[in-house]
Structures are given as C-alpha cells and as structure tokens.
mmCIF file of C-alpha atoms in Angstrom:
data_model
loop_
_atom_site.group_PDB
_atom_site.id
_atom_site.type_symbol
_atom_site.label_atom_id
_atom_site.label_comp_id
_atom_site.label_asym_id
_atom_site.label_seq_id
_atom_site.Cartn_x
_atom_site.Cartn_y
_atom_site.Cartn_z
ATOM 1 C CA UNK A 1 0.000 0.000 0.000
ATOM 2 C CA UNK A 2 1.278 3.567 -0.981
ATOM 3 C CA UNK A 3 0.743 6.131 2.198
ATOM 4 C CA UNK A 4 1.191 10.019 1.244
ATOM 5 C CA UNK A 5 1.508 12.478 4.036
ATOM 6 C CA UNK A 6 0.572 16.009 3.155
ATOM 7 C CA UNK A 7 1.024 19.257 5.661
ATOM 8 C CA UNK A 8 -1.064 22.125 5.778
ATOM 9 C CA UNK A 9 -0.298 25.649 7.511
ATOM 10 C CA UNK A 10 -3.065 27.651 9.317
ATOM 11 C CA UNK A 11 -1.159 30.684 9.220
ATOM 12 C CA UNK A 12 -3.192 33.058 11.859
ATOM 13 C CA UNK A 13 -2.759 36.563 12.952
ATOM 14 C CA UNK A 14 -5.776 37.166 15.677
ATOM 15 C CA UNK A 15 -8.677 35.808 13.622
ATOM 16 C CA UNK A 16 -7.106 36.114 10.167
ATOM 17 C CA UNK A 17 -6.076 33.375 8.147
ATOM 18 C CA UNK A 18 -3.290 33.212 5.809
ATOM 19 C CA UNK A 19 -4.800 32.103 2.391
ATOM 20 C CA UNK A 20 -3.257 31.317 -0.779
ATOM 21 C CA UNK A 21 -5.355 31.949 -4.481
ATOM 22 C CA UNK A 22 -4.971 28.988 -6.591
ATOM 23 C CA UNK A 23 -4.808 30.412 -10.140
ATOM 24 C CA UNK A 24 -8.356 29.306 -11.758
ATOM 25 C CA UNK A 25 -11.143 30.839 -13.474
ATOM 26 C CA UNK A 26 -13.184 30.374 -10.262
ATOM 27 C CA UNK A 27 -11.750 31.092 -6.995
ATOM 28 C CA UNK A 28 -10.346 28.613 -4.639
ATOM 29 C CA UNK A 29 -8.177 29.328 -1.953
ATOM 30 C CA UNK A 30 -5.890 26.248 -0.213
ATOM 31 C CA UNK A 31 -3.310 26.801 2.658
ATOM 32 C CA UNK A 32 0.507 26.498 2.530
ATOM 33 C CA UNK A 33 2.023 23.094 2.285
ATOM 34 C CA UNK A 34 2.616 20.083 0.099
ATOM 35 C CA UNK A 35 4.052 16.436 0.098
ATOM 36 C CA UNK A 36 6.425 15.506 2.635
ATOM 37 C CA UNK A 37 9.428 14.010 1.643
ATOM 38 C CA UNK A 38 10.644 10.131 2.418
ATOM 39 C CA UNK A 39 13.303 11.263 5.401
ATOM 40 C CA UNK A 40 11.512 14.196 6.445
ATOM 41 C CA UNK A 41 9.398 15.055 9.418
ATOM 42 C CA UNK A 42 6.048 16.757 9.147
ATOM 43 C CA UNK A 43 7.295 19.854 11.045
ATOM 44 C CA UNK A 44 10.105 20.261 8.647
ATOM 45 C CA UNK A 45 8.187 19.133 5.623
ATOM 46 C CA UNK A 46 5.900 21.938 6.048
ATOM 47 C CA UNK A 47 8.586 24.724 6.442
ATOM 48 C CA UNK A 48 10.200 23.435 3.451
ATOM 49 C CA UNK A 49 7.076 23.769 1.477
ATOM 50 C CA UNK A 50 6.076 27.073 2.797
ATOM 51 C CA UNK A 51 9.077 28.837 2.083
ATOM 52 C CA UNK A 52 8.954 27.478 -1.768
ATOM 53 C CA UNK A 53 5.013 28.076 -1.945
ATOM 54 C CA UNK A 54 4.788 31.580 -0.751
ATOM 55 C CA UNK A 55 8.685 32.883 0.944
ATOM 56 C CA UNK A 56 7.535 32.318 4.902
ATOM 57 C CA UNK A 57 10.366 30.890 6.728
ATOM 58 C CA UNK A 58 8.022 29.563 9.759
ATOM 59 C CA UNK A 59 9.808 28.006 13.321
ATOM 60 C CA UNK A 60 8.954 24.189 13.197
ATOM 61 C CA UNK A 61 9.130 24.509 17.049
ATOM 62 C CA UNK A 62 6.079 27.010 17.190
ATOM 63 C CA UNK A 63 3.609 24.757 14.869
ATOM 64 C CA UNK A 64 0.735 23.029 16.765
ATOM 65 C CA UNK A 65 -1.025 20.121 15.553
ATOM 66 C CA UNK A 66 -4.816 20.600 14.883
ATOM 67 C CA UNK A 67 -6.380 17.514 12.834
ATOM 68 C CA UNK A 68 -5.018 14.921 10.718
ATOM 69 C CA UNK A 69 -7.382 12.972 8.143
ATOM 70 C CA UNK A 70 -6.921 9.745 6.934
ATOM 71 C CA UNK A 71 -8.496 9.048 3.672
ATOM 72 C CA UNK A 72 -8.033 5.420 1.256
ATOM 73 C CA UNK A 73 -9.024 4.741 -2.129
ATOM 74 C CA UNK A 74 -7.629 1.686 -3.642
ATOM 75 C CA UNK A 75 -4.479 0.945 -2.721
ATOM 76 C CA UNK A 76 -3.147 4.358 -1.477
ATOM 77 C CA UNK A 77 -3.846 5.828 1.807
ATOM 78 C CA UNK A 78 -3.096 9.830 2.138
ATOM 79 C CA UNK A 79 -2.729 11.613 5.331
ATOM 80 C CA UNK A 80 -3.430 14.903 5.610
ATOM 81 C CA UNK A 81 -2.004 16.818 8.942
ATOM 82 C CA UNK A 82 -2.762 20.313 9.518
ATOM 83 C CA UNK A 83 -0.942 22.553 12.362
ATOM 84 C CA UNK A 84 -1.078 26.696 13.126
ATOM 85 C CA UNK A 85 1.607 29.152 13.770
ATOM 86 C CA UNK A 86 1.310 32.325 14.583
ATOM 87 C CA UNK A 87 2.367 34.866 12.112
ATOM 88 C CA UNK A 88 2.922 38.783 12.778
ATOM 89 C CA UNK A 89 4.257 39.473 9.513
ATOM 90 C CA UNK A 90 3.548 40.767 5.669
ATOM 91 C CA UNK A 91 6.626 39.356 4.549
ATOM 92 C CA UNK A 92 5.716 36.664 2.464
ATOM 93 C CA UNK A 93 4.733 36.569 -1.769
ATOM 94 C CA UNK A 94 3.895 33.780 -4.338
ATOM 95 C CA UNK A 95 6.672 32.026 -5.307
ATOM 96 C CA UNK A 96 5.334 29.119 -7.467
ATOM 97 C CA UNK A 97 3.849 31.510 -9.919
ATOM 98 C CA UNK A 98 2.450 28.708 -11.912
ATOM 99 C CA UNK A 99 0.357 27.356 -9.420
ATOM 100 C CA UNK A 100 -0.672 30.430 -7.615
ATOM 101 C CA UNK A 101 -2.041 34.006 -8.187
ATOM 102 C CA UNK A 102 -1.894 35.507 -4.465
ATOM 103 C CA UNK A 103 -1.498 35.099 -0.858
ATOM 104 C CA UNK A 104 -3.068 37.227 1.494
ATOM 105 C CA UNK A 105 -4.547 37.955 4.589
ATOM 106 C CA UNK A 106 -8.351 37.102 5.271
ATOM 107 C CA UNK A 107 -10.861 36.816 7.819
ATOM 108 C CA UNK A 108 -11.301 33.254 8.692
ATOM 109 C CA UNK A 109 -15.034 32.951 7.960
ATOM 110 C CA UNK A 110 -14.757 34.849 4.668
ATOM 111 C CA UNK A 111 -12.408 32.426 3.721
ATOM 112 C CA UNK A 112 -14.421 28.920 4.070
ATOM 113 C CA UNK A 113 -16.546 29.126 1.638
ATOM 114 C CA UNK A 114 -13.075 29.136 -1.071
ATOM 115 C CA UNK A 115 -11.449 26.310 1.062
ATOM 116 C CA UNK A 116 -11.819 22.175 0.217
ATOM 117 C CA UNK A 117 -13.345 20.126 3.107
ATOM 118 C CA UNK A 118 -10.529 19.025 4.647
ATOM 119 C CA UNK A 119 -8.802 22.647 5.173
ATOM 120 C CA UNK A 120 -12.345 23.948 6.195
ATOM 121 C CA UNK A 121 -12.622 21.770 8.673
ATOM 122 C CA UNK A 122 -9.482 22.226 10.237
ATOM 123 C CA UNK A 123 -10.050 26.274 10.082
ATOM 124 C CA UNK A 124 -13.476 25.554 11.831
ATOM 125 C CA UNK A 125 -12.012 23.611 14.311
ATOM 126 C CA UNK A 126 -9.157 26.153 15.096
ATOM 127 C CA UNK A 127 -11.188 29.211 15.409
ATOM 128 C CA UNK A 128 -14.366 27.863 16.744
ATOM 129 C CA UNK A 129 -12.557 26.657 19.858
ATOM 130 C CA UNK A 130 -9.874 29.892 20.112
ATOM 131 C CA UNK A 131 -12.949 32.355 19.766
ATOM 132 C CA UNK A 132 -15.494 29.936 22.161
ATOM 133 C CA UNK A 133 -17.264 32.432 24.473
ATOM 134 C CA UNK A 134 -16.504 31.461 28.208
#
C-alpha cells in the first residue's frame, strides 16, 4: 500500500487566516504546504514547502497540531495533517507563480466558503474553539 503524508499551515494573525489563491477561473483558496518528503518530518516538511510556496520561513518549534485525516481509495492511503503558527508578519509573496495568483490575509469565515473540506474543517475547528465564548 502507498501512504502520502501532506502538511497544511493555518497561518493566523488574531482571527485572520493566511490564504493562498490557486490560479483558476473560479476562486479557490488552499493553505501552505505540500508532500512531505521520504526522510523528512512533518514539522520540517511543512517549512520546506512554505518557504517554496509563498517565501515564509516559519519556526517548526512554534507549529501546533490541529487535525489529521486519513483518507483510502484503492491501494493508497493519504494523510493529511494540519498545524497553526502564529504569524505577525507581511513578509511573504507567491513564489510558485504557476500554481498560484496571491497570498493574502483574510478573515477566517470569509475564507471557508473558497477552502476544500478538509482545510475547512481544520479552520473551523481552530477558530471555533480559540474564539469559544466562556
């Protein structure tokens, strides 16, 4: 059986959301990250590919996990592991300009509807329990 681990970044400054715009006719936004490598961890996996995606060099030690999501179809399983760091910065810009238009900040609700249904959920998750009222 083939397993693929993917990482995804919830980039967050107070309740904004770091998005990236996938370049399409219709909009659809997706968060930092890729494929992680044989040898690599997840943590370091997901700095790699945020630095090449959009120029963010990120602290692995400051990622939290969130969610992971196991899904299998036929005879590959993929993984899909999503953590947050806090970001205080603007420095950042779309490197891979074939696969991307732009990368900005967003508030995290206006961003769902833009996001697949993994990344949603793990936005949803994120915020909904940060912003709970006590």
């Amino acid at each position: 059986m083939k397993i693929i681990e993917k990482t995804r970044l919830l980039a967050v400054n107070e309740n904004q959301l770091l998005v990236i715009e996938k370049k399409n006719t219709v909009k659809k936004l997706t968060l930092a990250g890729g494929v992680k490598k044989r040898n690599e961890s997840l943590e370091a996996s997901l700095v790699r590919e945020t630095l090449e995606e959009i120029g963010l060099c990120i602290n692995s030690n400051t990622l939290m996990h969130v969610i992971s999501k196991v899904k299998t179809k036929q005879a590959t399983t993929t993984m899909k592991h999503h953590f947050v760091a806090v970001v205080k910065t603007s420095l950042f810009k779309v490197v891979e300009t074939e696969k991307f238009k732009d990368v900005y900040w967003c508030y995290w609700e206006d961003a769902l509807p833009f996001l697949d249904k993994e990344d949603k959920k793990a936005v949803k998750k994120y915020f909904k329990s940060k912003f709970k009222k006590k």
